[in-house]
Coordinates of C-alpha atoms and ligand atoms in Angstrom, one line a residue:
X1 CA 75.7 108.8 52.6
X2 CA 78.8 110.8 52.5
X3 CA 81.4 109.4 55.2
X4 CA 84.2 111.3 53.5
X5 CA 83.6 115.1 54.1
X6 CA 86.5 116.8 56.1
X7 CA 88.1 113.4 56.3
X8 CA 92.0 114.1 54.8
X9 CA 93.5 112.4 52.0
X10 CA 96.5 112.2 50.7
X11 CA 96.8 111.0 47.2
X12 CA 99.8 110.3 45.5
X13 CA 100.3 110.7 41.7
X14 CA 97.5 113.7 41.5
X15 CA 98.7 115.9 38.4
X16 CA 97.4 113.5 36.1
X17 CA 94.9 110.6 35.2
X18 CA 93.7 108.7 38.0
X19 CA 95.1 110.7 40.9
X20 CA 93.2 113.9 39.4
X21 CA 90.2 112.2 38.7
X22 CA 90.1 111.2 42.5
X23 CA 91.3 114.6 43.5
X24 CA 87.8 116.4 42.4
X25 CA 85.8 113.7 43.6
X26 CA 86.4 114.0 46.9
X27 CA 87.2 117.5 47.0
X28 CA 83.5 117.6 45.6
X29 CA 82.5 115.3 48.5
X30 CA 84.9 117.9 51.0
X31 CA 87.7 115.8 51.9
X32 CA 90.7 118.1 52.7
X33 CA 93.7 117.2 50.2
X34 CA 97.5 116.8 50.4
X35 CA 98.0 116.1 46.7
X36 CA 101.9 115.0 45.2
X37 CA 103.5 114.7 42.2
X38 CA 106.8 115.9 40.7
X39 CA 105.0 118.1 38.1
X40 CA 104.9 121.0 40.6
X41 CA 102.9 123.8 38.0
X42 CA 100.3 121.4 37.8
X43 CA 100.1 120.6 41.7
X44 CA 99.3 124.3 42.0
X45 CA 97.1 125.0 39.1
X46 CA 94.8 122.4 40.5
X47 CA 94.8 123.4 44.2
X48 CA 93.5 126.5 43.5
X49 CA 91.3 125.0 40.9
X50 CA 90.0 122.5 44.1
X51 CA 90.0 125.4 46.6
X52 CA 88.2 128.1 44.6
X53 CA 85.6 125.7 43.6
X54 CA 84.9 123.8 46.9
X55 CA 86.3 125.5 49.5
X56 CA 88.3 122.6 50.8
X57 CA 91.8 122.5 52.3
X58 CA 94.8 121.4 49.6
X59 CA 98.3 121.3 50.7
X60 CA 100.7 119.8 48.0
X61 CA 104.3 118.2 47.9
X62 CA 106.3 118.0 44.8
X63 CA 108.2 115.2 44.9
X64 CA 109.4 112.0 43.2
X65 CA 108.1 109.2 45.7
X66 CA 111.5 107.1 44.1
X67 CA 113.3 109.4 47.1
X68 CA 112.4 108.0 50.3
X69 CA 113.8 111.0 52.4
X70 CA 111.0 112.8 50.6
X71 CA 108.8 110.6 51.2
X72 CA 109.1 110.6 54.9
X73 CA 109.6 114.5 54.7
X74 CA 105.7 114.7 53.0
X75 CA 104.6 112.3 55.8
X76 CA 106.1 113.9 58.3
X77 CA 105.2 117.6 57.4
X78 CA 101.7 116.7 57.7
X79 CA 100.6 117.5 61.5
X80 CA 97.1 116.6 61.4
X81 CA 95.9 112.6 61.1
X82 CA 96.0 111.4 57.7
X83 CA 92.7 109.5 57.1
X84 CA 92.9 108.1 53.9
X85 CA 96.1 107.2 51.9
X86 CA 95.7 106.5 47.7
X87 CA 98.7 105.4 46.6
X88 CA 98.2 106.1 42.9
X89 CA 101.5 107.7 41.9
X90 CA 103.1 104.9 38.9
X91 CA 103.7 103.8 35.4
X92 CA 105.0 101.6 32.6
X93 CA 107.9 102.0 31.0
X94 CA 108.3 100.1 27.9
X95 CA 106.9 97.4 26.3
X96 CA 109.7 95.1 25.2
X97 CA 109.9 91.7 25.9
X98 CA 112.1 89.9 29.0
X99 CA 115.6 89.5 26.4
X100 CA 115.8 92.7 25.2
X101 CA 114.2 95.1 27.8
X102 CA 115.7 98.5 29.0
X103 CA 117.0 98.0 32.5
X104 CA 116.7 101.8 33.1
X105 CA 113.3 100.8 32.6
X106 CA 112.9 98.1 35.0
X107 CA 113.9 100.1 38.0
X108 CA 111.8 102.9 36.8
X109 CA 109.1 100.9 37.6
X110 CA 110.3 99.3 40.6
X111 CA 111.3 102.2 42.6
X112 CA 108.5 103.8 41.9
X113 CA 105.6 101.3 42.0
X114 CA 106.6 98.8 44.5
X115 CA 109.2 101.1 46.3
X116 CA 107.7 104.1 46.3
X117 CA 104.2 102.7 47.1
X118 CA 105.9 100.5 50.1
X119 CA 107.6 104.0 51.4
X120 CA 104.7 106.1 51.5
X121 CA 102.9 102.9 53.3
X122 CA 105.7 102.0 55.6
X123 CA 105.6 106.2 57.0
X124 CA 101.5 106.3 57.0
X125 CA 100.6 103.0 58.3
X126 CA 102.7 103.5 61.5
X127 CA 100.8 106.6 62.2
X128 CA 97.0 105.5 61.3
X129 CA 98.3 102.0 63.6
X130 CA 99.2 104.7 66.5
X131 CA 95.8 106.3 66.0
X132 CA 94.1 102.7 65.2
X133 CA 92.4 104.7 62.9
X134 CA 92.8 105.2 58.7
X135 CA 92.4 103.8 55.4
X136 CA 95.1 102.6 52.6
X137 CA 94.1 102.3 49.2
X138 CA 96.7 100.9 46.5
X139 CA 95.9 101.4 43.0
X140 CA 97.0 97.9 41.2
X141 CA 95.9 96.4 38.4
X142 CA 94.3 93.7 36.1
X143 CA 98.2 93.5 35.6
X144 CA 98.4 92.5 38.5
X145 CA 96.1 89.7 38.6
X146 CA 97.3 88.3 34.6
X147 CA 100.6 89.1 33.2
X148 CA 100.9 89.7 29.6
X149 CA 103.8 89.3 26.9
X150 CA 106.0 92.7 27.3
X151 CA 104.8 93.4 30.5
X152 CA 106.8 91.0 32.8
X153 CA 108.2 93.7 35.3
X154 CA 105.1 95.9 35.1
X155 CA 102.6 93.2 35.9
X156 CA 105.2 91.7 38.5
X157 CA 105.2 95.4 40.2
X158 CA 101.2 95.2 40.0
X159 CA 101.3 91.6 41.3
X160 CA 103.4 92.9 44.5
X161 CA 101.2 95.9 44.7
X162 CA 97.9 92.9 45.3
X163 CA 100.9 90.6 47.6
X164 CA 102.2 94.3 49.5
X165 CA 97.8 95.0 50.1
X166 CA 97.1 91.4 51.5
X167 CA 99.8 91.1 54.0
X168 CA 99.1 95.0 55.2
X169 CA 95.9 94.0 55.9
X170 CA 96.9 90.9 57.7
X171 CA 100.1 93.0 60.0
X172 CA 96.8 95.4 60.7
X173 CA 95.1 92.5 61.9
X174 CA 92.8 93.5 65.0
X175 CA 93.4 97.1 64.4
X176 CA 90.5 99.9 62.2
X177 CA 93.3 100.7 59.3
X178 CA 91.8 99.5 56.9
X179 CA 93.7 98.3 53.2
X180 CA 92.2 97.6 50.1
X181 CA 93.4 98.0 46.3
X182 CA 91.5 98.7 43.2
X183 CA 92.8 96.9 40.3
X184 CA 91.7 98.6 36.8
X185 CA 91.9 97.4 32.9
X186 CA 92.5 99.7 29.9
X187 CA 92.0 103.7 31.1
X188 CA 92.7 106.5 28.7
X189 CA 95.0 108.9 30.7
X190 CA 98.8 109.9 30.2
X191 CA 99.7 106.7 31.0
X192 CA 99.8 105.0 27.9
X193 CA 101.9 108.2 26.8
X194 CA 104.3 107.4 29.0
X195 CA 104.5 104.0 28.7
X196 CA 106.1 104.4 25.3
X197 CA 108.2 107.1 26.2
X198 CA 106.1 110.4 24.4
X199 CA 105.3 108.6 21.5
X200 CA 101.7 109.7 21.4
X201 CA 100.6 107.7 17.7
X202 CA 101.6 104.3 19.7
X203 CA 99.6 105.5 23.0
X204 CA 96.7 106.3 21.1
X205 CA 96.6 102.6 19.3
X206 CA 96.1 100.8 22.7
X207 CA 92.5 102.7 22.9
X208 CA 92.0 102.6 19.1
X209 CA 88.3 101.0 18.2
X210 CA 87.1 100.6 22.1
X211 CA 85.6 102.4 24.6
X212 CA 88.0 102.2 27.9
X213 CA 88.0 103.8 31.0
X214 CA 88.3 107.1 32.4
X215 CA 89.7 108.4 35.4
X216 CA 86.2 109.5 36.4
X217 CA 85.5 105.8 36.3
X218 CA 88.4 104.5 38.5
X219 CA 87.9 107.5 40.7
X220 CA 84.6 107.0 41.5
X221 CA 85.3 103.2 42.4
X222 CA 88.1 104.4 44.8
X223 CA 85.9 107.0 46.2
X224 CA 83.3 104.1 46.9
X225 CA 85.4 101.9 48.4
X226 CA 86.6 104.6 50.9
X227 CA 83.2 105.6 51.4
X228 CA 81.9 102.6 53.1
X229 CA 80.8 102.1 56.6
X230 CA 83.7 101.5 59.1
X231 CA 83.5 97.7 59.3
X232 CA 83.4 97.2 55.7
X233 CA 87.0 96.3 54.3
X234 CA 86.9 96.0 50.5
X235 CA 90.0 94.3 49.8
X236 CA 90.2 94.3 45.9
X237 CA 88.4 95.2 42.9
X238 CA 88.8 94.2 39.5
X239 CA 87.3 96.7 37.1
X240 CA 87.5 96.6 33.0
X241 CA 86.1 98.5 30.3
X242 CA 83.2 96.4 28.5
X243 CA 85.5 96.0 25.5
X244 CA 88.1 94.1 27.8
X245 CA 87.6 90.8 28.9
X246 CA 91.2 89.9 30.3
X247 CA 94.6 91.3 30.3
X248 CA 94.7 90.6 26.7
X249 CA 91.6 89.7 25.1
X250 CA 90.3 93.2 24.1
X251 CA 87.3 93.3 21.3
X252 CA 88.1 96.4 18.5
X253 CA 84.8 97.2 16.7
X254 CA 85.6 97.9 13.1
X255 CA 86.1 101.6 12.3
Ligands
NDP1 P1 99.1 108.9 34.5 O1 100.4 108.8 33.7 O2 98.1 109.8 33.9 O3 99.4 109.4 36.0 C1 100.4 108.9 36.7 C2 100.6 109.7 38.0 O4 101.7 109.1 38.7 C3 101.0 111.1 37.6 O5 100.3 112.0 38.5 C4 102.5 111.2 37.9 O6 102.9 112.5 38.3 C5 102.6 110.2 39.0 N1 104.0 109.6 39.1 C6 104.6 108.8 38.2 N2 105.8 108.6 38.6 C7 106.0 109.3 39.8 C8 107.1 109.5 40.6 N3 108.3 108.9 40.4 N4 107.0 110.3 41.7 C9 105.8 110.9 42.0 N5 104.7 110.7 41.2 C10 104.8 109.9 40.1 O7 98.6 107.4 34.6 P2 97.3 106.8 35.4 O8 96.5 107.8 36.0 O9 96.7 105.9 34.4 O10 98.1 105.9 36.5 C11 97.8 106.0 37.8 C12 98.0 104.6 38.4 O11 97.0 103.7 37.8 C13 99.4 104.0 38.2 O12 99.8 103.3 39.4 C14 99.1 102.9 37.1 O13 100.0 101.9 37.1 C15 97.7 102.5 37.5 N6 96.9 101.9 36.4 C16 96.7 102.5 35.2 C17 95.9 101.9 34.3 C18 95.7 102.5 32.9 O14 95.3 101.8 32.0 N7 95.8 103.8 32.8 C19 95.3 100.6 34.5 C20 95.6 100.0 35.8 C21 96.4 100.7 36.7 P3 104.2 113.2 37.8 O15 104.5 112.8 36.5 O16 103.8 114.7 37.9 O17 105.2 112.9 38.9
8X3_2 C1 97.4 99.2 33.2 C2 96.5 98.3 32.4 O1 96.4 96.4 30.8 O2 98.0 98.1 30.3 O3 97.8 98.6 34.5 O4 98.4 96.6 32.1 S1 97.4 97.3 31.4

């Protein structure tokens, strides 16, 4: 059953990956879009991509989600009731352990994973709470669940992103608004890329010899989730490529 046609969705994070990936499928399933990013040529390439081929309504917003006055400028642009909110829009930035990590780094990931999720939240929640209506879906991450050498203020981000999803849920106690997160393992998108700055021979290594995730995958797990019935509040869920069976245990076949 399709709950989500001519619903709206705004999904942060869209010009790539995930965010793309979840763009088509519910454009394919006719949710109308409002689609962000800061790459603004790719915002518009795939609006028209979305609009030619299913005749559904996409608005876009080029913007870094680090600026909060844009953030509430998105939100606030929109005039109709915004449904569903994917915050999906984040990365890593380095890998390098706790002593001798980049700082610039650090608050990369911070404003933009914890901050930047908690604006666009913060503006949306007090409108779907005024409506008693809506749907918040946080994209975390196994990181968020284990942390892993390297990875201390990435996972800690992804472990606020499951702590910022529980207590939402609990201040929208007694209301419809609905929160949930979807936490996924190893998926082959740009993130990997940008992880390690552009260095694309590194990237590739982390999905050398197994089989990870897509963003098809992921997307059509978020697209579940925010296709069930009204009363059904899935509040995490943790998905990982065959190959993966924890943060770091991760079986490479043999070329
Ligand atoms: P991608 O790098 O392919 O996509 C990241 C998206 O986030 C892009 O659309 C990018 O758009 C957007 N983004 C990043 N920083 C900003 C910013 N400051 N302002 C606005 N948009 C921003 O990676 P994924 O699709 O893999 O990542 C999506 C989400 O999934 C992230 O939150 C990530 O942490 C999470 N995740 C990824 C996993 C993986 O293995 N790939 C596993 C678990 C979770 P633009 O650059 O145009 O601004
Ligand atoms: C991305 C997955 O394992 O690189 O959140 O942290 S991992």
């Amino acid at each position: 059953m399709n709950r989500i046609k001519e619903k709206t969705v705004l999904i942060t994070g869209a010009t790539s990956g995930i965010g793309k990936a979840t763009a088509l499928i519910f454009a394919d399933n006719g949710a109308n879009l409002f689609l962000t990013g800061r790459r603004k040529e790719r915002l518009v390439e795939l609006a028209s991509q979305l609009t030619e081929k299913y005749g559904v309504h996409v608005q876009i917003f080029p913007f870094d989600v680090r600026d909060r006055n844009e953030c509430k400028r998105c939100v606030d642009s929109i005039n109709e009731p915004i449904d569903i909110l994917i915050n999906n829009a984040g990365l890593a930035s380095g890998l390098d352990p706790i002593h001798t990590a980049d700082f610039s780094d650090w608050d990369a990931m911070i404003d933009t994973n914890i901050k930047g999720l908690l604006s666009m939240t913060r503006y949306v929640s007090e409108r779907m709470k005024k409506v008693n209506n809506g749907h918040i879906i946080n994209i975390g991450s196994i990181a968020g669940h284990e942390a892993y050498p390297g990875g201390s203020v990435y996972c800690a981000t992804k472990h606020a992103v499951k702590a910022i999803t529980q207590a939402a849920k609990m201040d929208l106690s007694g209301t419809n608004v609905r929160v949930s997160s979807v936490s996924p393992g190893l998926v082959d998108t740009e993130f990997s890329e940008v992880r390690f700055h552009g260095n694309k021979q590194k990237a590739e290594q982390v999905y050398d010899n197994l089989k990870p995730l897509t963003g098809e995958d992921i997307a059509e797990i978020i697209y579940f989730v925010a296709n069930r019935p009204e009363h059904v509040n899935i509040l995490d869920t943790i998905v990982l490529p065959v190959a993966q069976s924890s943060a770091t245990i991760v079986h490479r076949t043999d070329k």
